[in-house]
Structure formats: structure tokens, C-alpha cells
Coordinates of C-alpha atoms in Angstrom, one line a residue:
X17 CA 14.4 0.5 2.9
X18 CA 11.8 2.0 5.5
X19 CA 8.3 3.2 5.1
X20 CA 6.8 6.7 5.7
X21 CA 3.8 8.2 5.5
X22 CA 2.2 11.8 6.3
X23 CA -1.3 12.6 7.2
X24 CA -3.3 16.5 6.8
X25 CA -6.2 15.7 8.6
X26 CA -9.3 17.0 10.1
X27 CA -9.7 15.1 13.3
X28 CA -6.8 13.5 15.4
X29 CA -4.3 11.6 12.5
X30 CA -2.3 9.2 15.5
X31 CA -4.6 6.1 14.9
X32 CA -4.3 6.5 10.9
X33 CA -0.5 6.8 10.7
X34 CA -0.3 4.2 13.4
X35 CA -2.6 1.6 11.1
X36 CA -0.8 3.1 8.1
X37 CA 2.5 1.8 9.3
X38 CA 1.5 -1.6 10.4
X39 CA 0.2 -1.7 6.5
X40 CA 4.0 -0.4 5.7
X41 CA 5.8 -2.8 8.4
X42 CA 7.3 -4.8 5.5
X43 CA 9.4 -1.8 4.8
X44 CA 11.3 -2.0 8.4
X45 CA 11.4 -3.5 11.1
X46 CA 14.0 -2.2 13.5
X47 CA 12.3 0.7 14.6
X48 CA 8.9 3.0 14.7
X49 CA 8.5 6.8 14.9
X50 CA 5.6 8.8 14.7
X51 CA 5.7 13.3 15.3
X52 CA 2.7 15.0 15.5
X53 CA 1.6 18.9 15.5
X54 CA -0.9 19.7 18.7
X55 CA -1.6 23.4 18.9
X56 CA 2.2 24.5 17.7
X57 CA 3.8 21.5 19.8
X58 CA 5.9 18.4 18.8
X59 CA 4.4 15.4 20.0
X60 CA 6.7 12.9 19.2
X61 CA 7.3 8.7 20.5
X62 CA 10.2 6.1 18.3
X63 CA 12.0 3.2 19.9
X64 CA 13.7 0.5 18.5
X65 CA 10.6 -2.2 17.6
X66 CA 8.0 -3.0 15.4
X67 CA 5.0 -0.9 15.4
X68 CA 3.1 -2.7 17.5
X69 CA 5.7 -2.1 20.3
X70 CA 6.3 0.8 20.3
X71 CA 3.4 2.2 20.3
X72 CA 1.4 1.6 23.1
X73 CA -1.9 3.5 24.4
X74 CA -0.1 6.0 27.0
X75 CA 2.2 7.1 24.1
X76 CA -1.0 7.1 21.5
X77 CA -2.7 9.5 24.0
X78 CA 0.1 11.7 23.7
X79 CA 0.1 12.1 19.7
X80 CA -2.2 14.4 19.5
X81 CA -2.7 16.8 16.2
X82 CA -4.6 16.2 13.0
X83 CA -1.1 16.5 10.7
X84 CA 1.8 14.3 11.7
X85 CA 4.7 11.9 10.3
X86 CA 5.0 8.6 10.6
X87 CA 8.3 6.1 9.7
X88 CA 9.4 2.6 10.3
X89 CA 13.0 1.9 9.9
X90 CA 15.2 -0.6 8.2
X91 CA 18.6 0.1 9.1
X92 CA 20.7 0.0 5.8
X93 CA 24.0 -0.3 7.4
X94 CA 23.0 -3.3 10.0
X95 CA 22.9 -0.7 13.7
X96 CA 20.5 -0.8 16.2
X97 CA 20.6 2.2 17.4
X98 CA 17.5 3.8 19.3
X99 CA 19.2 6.8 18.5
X100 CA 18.7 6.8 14.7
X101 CA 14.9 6.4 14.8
X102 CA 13.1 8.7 12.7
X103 CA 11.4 11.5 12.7
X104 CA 14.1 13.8 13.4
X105 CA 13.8 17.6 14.1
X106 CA 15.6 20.8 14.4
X107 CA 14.2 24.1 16.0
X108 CA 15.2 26.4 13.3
X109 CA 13.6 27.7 11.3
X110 CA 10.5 27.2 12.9
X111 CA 10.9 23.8 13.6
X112 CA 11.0 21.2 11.7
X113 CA 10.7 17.0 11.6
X114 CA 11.8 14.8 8.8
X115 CA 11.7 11.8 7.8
X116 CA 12.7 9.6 4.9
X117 CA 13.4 6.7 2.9
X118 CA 16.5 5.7 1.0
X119 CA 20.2 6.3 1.1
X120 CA 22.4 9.7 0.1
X121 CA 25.3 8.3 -1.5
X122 CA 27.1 11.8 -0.7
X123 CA 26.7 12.1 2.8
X124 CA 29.8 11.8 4.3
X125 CA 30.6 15.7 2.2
X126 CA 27.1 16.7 2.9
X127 CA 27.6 16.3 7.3
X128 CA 31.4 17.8 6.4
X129 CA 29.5 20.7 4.3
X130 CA 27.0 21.0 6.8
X131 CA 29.1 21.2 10.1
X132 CA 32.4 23.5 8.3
X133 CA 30.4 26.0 5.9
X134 CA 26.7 25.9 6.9
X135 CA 27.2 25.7 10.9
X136 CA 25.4 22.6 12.1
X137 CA 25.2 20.6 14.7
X138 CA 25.2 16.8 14.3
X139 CA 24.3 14.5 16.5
X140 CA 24.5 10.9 15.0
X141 CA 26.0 9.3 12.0
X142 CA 22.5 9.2 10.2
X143 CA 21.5 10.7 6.7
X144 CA 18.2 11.0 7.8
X145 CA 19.9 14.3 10.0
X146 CA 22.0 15.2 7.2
X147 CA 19.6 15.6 4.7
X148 CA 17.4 17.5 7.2
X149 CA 19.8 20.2 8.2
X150 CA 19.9 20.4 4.3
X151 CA 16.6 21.3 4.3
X152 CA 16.8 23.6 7.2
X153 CA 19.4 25.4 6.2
X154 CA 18.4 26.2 2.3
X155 CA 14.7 27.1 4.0
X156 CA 16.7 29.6 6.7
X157 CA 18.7 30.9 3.7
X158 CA 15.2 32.3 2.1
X159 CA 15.1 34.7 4.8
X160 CA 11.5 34.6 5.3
X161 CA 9.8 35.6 8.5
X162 CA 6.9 33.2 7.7
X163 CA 6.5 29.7 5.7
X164 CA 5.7 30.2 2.3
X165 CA 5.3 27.7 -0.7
X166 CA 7.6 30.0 -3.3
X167 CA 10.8 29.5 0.0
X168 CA 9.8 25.8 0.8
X169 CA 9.7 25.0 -3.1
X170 CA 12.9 26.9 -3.8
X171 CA 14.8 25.1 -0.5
X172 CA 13.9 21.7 -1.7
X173 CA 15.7 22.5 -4.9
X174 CA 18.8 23.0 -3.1
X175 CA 18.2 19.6 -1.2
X176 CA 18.3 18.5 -5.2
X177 CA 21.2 20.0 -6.3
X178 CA 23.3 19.0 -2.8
X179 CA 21.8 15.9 -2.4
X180 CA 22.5 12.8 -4.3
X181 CA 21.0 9.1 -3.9
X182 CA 17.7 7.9 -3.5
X183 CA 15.5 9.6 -1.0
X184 CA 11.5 10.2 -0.7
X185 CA 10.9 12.5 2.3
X186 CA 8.4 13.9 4.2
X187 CA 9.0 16.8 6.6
X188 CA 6.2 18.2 9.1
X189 CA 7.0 22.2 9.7
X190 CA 5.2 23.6 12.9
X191 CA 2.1 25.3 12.4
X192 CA 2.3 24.9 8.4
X193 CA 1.6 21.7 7.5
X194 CA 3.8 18.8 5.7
X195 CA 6.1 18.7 2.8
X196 CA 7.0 15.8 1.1
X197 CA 9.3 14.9 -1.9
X198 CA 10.9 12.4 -4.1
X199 CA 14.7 12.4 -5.5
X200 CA 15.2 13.6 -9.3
X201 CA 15.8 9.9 -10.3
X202 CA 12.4 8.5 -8.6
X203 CA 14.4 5.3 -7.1
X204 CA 12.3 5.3 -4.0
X205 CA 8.3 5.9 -4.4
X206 CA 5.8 8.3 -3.1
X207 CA 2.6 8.3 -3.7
X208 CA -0.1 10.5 -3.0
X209 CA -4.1 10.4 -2.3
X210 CA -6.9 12.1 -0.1
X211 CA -9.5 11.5 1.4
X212 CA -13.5 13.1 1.7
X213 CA -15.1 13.3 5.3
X214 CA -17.9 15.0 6.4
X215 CA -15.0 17.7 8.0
X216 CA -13.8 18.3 4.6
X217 CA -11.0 16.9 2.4
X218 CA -7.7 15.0 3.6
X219 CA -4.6 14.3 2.4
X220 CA -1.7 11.7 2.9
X221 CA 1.4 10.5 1.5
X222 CA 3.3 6.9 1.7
X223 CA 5.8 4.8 0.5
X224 CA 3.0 2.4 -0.9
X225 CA -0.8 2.6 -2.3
X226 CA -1.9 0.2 0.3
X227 CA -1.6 2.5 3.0
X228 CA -3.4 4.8 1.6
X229 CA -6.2 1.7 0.9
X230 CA -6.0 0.9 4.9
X231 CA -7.1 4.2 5.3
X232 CA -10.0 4.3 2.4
X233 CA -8.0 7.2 0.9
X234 CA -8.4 7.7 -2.6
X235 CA -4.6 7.3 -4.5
X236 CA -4.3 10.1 -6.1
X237 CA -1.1 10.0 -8.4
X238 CA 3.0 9.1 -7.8
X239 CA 5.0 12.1 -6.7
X240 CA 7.0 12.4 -9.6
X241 CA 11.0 12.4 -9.4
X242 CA 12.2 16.2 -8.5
X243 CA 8.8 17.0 -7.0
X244 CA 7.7 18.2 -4.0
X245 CA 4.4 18.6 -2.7
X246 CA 3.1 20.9 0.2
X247 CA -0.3 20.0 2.2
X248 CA -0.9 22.8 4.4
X249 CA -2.9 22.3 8.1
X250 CA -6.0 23.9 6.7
X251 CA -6.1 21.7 3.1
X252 CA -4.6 23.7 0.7
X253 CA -2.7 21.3 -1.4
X254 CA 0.4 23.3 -3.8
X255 CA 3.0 21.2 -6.4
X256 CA 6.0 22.1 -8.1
X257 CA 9.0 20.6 -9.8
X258 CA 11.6 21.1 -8.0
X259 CA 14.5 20.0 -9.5
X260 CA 15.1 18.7 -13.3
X261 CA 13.6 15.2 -13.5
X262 CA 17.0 13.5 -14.4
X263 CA 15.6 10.4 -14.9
X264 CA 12.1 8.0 -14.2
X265 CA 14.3 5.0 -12.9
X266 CA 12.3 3.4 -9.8
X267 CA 14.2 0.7 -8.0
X268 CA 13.1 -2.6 -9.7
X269 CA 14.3 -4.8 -6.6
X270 CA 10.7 -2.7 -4.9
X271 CA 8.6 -4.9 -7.2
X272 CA 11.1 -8.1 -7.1
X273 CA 10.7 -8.4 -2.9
X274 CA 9.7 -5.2 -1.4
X275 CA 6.6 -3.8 -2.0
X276 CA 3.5 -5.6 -0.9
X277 CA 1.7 -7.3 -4.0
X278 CA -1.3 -5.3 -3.7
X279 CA 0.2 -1.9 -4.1
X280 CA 1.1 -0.2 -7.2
X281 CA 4.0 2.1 -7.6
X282 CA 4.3 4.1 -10.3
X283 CA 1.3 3.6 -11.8
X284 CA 2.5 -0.5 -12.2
X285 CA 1.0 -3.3 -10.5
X286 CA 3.4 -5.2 -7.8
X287 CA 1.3 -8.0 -7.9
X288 CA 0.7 -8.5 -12.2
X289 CA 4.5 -7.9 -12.0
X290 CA 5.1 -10.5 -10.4
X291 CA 3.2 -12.4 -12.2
X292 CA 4.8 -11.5 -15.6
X293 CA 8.0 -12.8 -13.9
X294 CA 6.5 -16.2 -13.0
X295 CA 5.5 -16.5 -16.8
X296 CA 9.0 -15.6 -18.3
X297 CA 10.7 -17.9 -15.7
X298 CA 9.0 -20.4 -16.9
X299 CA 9.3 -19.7 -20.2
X300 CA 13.0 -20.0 -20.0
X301 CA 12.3 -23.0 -17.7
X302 CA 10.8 -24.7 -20.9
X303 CA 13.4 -23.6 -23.3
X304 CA 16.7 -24.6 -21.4
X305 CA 15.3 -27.6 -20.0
X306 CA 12.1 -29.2 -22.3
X307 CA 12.0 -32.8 -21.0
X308 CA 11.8 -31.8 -17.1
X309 CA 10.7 -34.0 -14.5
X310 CA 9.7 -31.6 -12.1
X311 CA 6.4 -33.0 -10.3
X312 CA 5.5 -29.9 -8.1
X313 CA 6.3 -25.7 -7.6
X314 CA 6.8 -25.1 -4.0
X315 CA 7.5 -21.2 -3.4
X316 CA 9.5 -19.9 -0.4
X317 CA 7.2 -17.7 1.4
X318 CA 6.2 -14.7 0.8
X319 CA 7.2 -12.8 -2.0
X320 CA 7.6 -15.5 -4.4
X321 CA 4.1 -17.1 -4.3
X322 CA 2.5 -14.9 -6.7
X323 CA 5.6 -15.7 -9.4
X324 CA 5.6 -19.6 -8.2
X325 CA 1.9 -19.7 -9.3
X326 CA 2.6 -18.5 -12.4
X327 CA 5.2 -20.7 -13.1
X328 CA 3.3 -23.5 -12.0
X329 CA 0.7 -22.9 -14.5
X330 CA 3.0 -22.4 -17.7
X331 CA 4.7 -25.6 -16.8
X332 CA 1.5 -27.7 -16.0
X333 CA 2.5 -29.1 -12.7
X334 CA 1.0 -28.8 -9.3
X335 CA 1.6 -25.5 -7.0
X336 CA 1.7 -26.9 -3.8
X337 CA 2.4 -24.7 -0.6
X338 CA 5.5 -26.7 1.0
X339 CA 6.9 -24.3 3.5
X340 CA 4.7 -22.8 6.4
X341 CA 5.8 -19.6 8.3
X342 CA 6.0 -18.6 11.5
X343 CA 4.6 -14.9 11.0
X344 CA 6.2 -13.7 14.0
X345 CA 9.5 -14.0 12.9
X346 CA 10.4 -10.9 10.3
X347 CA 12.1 -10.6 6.6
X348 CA 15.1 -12.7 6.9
X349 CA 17.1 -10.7 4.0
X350 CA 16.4 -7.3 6.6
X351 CA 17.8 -8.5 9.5
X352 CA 20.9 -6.5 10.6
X353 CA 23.4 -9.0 11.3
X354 CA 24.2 -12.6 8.8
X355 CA 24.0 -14.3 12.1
X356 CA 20.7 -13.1 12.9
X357 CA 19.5 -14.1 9.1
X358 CA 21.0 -18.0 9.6
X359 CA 19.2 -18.8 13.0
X360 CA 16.2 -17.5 11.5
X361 CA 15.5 -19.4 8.6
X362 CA 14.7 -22.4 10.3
X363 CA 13.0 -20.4 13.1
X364 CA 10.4 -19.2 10.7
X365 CA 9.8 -21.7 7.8
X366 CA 8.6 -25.6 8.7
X367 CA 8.4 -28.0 5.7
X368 CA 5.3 -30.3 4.9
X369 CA 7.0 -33.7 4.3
X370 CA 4.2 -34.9 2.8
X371 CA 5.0 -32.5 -0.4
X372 CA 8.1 -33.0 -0.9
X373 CA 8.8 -36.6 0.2
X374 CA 9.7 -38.6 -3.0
X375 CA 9.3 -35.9 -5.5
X376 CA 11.1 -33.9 -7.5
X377 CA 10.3 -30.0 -6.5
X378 CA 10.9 -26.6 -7.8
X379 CA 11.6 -24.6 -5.6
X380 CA 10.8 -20.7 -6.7
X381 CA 12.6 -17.4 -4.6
X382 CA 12.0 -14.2 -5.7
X383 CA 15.6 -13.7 -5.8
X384 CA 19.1 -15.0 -4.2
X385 CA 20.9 -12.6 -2.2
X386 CA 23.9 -14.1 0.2
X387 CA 22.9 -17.9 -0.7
X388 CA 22.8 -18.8 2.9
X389 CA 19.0 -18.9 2.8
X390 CA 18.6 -20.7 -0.4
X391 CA 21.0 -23.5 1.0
X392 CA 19.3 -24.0 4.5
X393 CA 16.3 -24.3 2.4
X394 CA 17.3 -26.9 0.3
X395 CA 18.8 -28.9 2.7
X396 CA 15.3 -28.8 4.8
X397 CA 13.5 -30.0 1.6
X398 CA 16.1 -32.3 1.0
X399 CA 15.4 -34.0 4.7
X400 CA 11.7 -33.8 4.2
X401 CA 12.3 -36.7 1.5
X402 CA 12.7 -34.8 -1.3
X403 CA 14.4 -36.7 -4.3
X404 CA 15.5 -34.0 -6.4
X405 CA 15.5 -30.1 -5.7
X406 CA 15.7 -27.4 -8.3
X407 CA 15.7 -24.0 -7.8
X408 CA 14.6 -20.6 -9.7
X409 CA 15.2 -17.3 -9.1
X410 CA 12.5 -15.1 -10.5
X411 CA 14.8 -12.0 -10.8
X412 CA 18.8 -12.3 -12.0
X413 CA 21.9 -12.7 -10.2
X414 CA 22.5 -9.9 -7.4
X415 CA 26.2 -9.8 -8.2
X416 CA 26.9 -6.0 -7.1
X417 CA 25.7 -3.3 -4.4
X418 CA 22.6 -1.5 -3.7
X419 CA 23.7 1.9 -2.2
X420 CA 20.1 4.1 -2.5
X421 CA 18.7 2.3 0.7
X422 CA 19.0 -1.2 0.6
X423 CA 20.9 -3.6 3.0
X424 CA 23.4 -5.1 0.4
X425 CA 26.3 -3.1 0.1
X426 CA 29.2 -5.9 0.5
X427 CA 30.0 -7.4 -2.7
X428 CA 32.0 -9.9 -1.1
X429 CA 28.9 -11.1 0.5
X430 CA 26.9 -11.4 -2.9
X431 CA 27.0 -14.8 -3.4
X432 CA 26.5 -14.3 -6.8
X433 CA 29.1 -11.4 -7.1
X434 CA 32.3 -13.0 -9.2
X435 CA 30.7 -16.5 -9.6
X436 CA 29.2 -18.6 -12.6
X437 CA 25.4 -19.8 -12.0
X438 CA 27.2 -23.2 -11.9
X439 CA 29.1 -22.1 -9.1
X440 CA 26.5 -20.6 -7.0
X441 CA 24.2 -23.9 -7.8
X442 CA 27.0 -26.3 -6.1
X443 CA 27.3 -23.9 -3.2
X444 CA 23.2 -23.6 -2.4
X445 CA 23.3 -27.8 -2.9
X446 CA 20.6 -27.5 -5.6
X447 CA 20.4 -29.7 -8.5
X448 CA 19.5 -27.5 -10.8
X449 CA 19.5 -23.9 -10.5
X450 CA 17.8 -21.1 -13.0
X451 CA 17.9 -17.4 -12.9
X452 CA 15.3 -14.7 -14.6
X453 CA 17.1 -12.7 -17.3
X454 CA 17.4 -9.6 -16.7
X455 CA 15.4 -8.3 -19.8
X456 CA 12.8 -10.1 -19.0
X457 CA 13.0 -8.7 -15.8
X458 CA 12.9 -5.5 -17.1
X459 CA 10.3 -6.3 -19.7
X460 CA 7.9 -8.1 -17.0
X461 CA 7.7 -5.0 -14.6
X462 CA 7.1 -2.3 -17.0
X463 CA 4.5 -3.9 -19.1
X464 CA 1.8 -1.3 -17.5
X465 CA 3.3 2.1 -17.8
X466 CA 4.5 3.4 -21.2
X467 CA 6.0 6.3 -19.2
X468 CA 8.8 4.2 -17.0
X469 CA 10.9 2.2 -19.8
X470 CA 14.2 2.0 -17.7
X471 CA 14.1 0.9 -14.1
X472 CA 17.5 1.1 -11.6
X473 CA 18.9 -2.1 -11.8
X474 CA 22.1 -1.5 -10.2
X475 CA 22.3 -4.8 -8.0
X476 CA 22.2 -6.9 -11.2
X477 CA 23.9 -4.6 -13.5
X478 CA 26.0 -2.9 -11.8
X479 CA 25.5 0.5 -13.1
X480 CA 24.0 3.2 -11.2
X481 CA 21.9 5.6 -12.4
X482 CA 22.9 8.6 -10.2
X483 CA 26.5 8.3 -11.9
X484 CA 28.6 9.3 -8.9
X485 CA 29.1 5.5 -7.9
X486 CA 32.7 5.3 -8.2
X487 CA 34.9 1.6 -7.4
X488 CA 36.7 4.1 -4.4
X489 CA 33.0 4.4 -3.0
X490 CA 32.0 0.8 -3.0
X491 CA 35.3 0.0 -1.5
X492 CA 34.7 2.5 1.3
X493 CA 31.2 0.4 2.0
X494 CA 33.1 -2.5 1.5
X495 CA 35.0 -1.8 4.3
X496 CA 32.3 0.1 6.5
X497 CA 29.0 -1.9 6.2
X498 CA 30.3 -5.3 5.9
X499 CA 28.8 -7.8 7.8
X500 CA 32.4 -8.4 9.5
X501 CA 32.6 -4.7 10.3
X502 CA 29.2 -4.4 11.6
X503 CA 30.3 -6.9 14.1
X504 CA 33.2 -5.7 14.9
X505 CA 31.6 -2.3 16.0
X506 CA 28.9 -4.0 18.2
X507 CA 31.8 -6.0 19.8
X508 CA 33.3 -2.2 20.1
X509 CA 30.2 -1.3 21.6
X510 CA 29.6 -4.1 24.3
X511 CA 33.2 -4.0 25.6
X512 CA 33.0 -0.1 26.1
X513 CA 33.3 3.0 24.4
X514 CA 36.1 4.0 25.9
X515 CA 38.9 1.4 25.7
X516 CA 38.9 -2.0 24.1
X517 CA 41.2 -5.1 24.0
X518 CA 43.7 -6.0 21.8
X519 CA 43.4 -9.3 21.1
X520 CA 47.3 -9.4 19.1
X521 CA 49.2 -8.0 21.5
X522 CA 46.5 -8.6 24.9
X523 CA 47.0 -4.7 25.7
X524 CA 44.8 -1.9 26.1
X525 CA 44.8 0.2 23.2
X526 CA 42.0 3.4 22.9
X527 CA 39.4 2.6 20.5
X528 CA 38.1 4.1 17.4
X529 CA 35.2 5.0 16.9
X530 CA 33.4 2.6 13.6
X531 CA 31.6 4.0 10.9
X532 CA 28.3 5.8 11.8
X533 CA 25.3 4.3 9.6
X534 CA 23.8 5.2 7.1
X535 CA 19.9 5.2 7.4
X536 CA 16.8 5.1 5.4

């Protein structure tokens, strides 16, 4: 999951898409790129860090332009790598950067297609590059001397038709302006919205509305699945369906934990969302479980507050704020390696005794991923006094994969995944656990837009709505974006790209290169 954003401006854009990815930070937080167009010139700065890094004023001097890209990364198969920061550019034709969010569940025959038939050059693993040279390629194929709307439109149908996954992009072509677009299937958003000054109208595109309300820009409407959009330097703003819309199915997990409460995607309301979930949680709360004794709802911080409250408030206890965070500490669940996400937990939650000692809590998640959180979390309730600790999950089990963008591609590391609710409730230590249903799920989410009735809910389902998911394909992410493999390429990488040791046989054997990452 990352963040992006684009900006057509009338004055110098590098201050708004710097304060429009702070807004977006949530998104990503391995790495920050921003590319702007000065006078027919790339200005470009990304680095590994969060925003605030890796930006500093020398490098904000630099950006100059009034169109330019932003992106902050979230690397979906656990790398570090300064080398997969986004935007990323080619110089033909005419030069072009690109940058997205999601995942191409095809990649590995787009970079074979794109290095054997169409003659590209690839320089990292990422399908950030791939889908690029996509682009590039179907725009060079128009065989136009200059951009036009009718070769840009008819290129990013060809991304369609070779591309599959979920990806919303945004591309910056010298001298032209920016293009952005969304996947046929809408699983990752895009919005759009402009802006009046006294220099005229602007327009910008992001991941979420409340960017776009950082900025005072007016939101506009979604970019709808298969579109793209073109905002050229001087304002003129062209649209066009691009592809056959094969679906509306936007990725429900974005309203269960990713997207900031006060944005709206897709014309639905994060935050009301979320509060529909708290209500049918508790409503199931009350059915299974009538004669409770729980005294107090303690949310885990952040994402679940808004459905805690809820639940509170249908169940007639006390909300109570029992955890407090150290904001300087990011997401846990988007940290790249399992051993980063343990040391963290306690790193950046603190319990208030006084709320849970001699009480029975509920404690309310927005959802339960690997478990490893949820246990630490009870067992620091549990030694702040707490006498009994329940637990709800305000969305279902995550029992299989995410593969459009989302760090959870190791079944074997779903708690969840091939274990009864019982099951996972002895391993988190809680005495009482309770997931959402997934209807309800469904139900709670789309309540505010006739248009969207069916939502991607692949992680709890387990069927995926592009429909080339195939068990051979899971098994090959299985193997390549474990948590165990992940760490067994950094150890490749520390000891030396060129030789490493056998720890069987304690010879030197040459080493193979890992997987390369997929990013988005």
C-alpha cells in the first residue's frame, strides 16, 4: 500500500505535494519520492524515510515546477531498498515518471515480455518499473512526434489489457502535464479535485480525499476503474475510459485499517464505516453472548477507536482510552520484517493500569492479522491488573493473501489461515475472542453508495476478483515473500553479493540471487 498524489499548478507545487504526503504518510512509510517539471527538466529527490526526512530544505529548493508527482512507499514484499523508491522514469518517449500504488499480479511475464519482445531495459525487481516501460512502450508504439490525448488514452488501454492487479498510477510526461489512472477493477482509489486561485484553476490527484482537504482543494469525484485522466501544464483537464470497467470492487481492508477516517473513497465515508462496523460488532456481541460482564471498551490505537466507540455505546459500558502511543513509532502491521513488528508493539503502546486493573475489558482491533500483536497486547493488559480480557475483531478472520498491494502474502503466517476462532483465541491468550462477519462487513461499508455493492474481500474470502489467482501463484509468494525468505535475502545481502556461507556443509558455495520485490 503507498500513497501518491499529482499536482497541475500555477505557482511552484513542491510544498503542496510535500504537505500532501505527510497527510498520506499512513499509506508508507519506508520511503518518500517526489519529481517535478522545471522548464522541460526532471527535478527529482527519494530516499529510504518518512517524509519528513527525506525531504529537507536544500532538496525542496531544488523541486522546482508547478506540475510534479509525489509517492510514499510501503514495500509489499518486506525490502528496503533505496533503489525501489518511486517516481521512476525513462527518457523515451519524451520522458516520462511514474508512480503507483498496488501490486501487478502478472509481473514476472510483464518484465519477461518487456525485456524479450518489447526491448527494455530493467533495472530493479520493482513493478513500479514494469508497469512503466508498459506505459512507455504502448505510448512509443503510437508513433506520434508530439503528446496527444487520443495516443496517451489509447496507450493506457494497453497498460489495461497487459496489466493485471491492482494499480492507481500517476505518470508526469515532460512538458505535457500528468496522467493518472486507476485498474479496471478499482481495488486501489483515486480520487480527483481542483482547486481556484487568483492564477486560475488547479488540479490534483491522490490516493485519499484528505489530501486534497490539506490542500483546500475541492474533491471532485473518484477516478473510476479503467479510467484515465490527463491534466495538462496549462489546465486543460481531458477523461476517457480506458479499458472495460470489469468490475467496481474497491479493496475493503482500505476502510477496515488503511485509509484515514476522515477521507472518503468512493464516494463512502471511512469514518461512518467504521462506525457501522462498531454497531454490528456489537450487535453480534449481544447475541452470542447476552449476560456479559464486560465493565469497559478499550480500543487498540488507531484504527479501531472510531468502531470501539461504537461498540461501547450499543453495549452500554464505558469507552475508556487504555493504551497510549508513542506517535513516533509507525504502523506495526507495515513494518517489513515480523521481527521489527514484535519489538515494536511494546515500543509504541503503554497501558493505563488504572483502566484495566480489576476489570473485565474488551479489547476492540480493527482486525487480527499474524496474532503476534493481539497476544503482546493482551498479555500487557493482563499485567496492568486486568481480570478478564476479551477481544473483538471489527472485520473477519484474515485467513488467505492479499496480492493487489498489501504486505500479507504468506498464508502460513495468517494466524487465522487453517485455524478455528477457538484456536486462534487460545493462541492470542484471550478469554474470549469475537470476529465481525463478513456480511456485515460488507453490509457496514457500503451503506452510502448504491453504486459499489461488491467490495474485494480476497484476504477473508479467499477469492480474487481479477480471476488469474491460481494456488501455483500463492505458492510462488509463499515461497518468495515469506517472512523467513525475506530474511534469508537480507542475511544474503549483509554477508555479500557475491559469495555466501553454507552453513550444512561450512563451504563456500556462489549465491543466488532472492526474489526481487514487488512494490506498490
Amino acid at each position: 500500500m503507498c500513497g501518491i498524489v499529482g499536482i497541475v499548478g500555477n505557482r511552484p507545487v513542491n510544498q503542496a505535494i510535500y504537505d500532501a504526503l505527510t497527510v498520506l504518510q499512513h499509506r508508507g512509510q519506508d520511503a518518500a519520492g517526489m519529481m517535478t517539471d522545471w522548464n522541460g527538466t526532471f527535478c527529482t529527490r527519494k530516499k529510504n524515510g518518512l517524509v519528513s526526512d527525506v525531504f529537507q530544505q536544500q532538496h525542496m529548493d531544488e523541486l522546482r515546477g508547478n506540475v510534479g508527482i509525489g509517492h510514499c512507499r510501503y514495500p509489499t514484499a518486506g525490502t528496503l531498498k533505496s533503489s525501489e523508491a518511486q517516481p521512476f522514469y525513462v527518457n523515451s518517449p519524451y520522458g516520462i515518471g511514474l508512480a503507483h500504488n498496488g501490486n501487478l499480479t502478472n509481473s514476472e511475464e510483464l518484465k519477461e515480455m518487456l525485456v524479450q519482445q518489447d526491448r527494455r531495459h530493467l533495472n530493479t525487481g520493482s513493478d513500479t518499473e514494469a508497469l512503466l516501460n508498459v506505459f512507455a512502450h504502448e505510448l512509443q508504439c503510437q508513433g506520434t512526434e508530439r503528446v496527444t490525448p487520443e495516443a496517451i488514452f489509447a496507450a493506457v488501454a494497453a497498460v489495461h489489457r497487459r496489466c493485471r492487479g491492482g494499480y492507481a498510477v500517476v505518470a508526469l510526461i515532460i512538458g505535457y502535464g500528468i496522467v493518472a489512472f486507476r485498474d479496471p477493477h478499482g481495488l486501489r482509489p483515486l480520487c480527483m479535485g481542483r482547486r481556484e486561485t487568483t492564477r486560475g484553476i488547479e488540479h490534483m490527484v491522490a490516493s485519499e480525499s484528505v489530501a486534497m482537504d490539506a490542500l483546500d482543494f475541492t474533491v471532485v469525484r473518484d477516478v473510476l476503474p479503467g479510467e484515465a485522466v490527463i491534466m495538462e501544464i496549462d489546465g486543460t483537464l481531458h477523461s476517457r475510459q480506458c479499458g472495460e470497467r470489469r468490475s467496481y470492487t474497491p479493496c475493503i481492508f482500505e476502510y477496515v485499517y488503511f485509509a484515514r477516517p476522515d477521507s472518503i473513497i468512493d464516494r463512502i465515508s471511512v469514518y461512518k464505516s467504521r462506525l457501522r462496523m462498531g454497531e454490528r460488532l456489537a450487535d453480534k456481541i449481544l447475541r452470542e453472548m447476552p449476560d456479559h460482564d464486560i465493565e469497559v471498551v478499550i480500543p487498540i490505537p488507531d484504527s479501531s477507536r472510531t468502531s470501539a466507540l461504537e461498540v461501547a455505546h450499543r453495549l452500554g459500558v464505558k469507552y475508556r482510552e487504555g493504551f497510549i502511543k508513542n506517535r513516533y513509532i509507525g504502523r506495526t502491521f507495515i513494518m517489513p520484517g515480523q521481527d521489527q513488528r514484535r519489538q515494536s508493539v511494546r515500543r509504541k503502546l503503554n497501558a493505563i493500569d488504572l483502566e484495566f486493573r480489576d476489570k473485565n475489558v474488551l479489547l476492540v482491533d480493527d482486525s487480527i492479522v499474524r496474532g503476534t500483536t493481539s497476544k503482546q497486547i493482551i498479555e500487557m493488559a493482563r499485567e496492568a491488573g486486568a481480570r478478564r480480557v476479551y477481544f473483538a475483531s471489527a472485520s473477519p478472520p484474515v485467513r488467505y493473501p492479499n496480492v493487489y498491494g498489501i504486505d500479507m502474502p504468506a498464508a502460513s503466517e495468517l494466524i487465522a489461515h487453517g485455524r478455528t476462532e477457538r484456536q486462534v483465541q487460545e493462541f492470542i491468550g484471550a478469554d474470549w475472542l469475537m470476529y465481525q462477519n463478513l456480511d456485515d462487513l460488507i453490509r457496514a461499508v457500503r451503506y452510502d453508495n448504491g453504486d459499489i455493492t461488491h467490495f474485494d474481500t480476497s484476504c477473508f474470502s479467499g477469492q480474487y476478483v481479477t480471476g488469474d489467482v491460481s494456488p501455483e501463484y500463492l505458492a510462488r509468494l509463499e515461497r518468495e515473500r515469506s517472512d523467513r525468505a525475506k530474511s534469508q535475502r537480507e542475511g544474503k545481502r549483509r554477508r555479500g553479493p557475491f559469495e555466501i556461507l553454507d552453513q550444512a556443509s561450512d563451504e563456500l558455495t556462489p549465491a543466488t540471487p532472492g526474489p526481487r520485490a514487488h512494490t506498490g
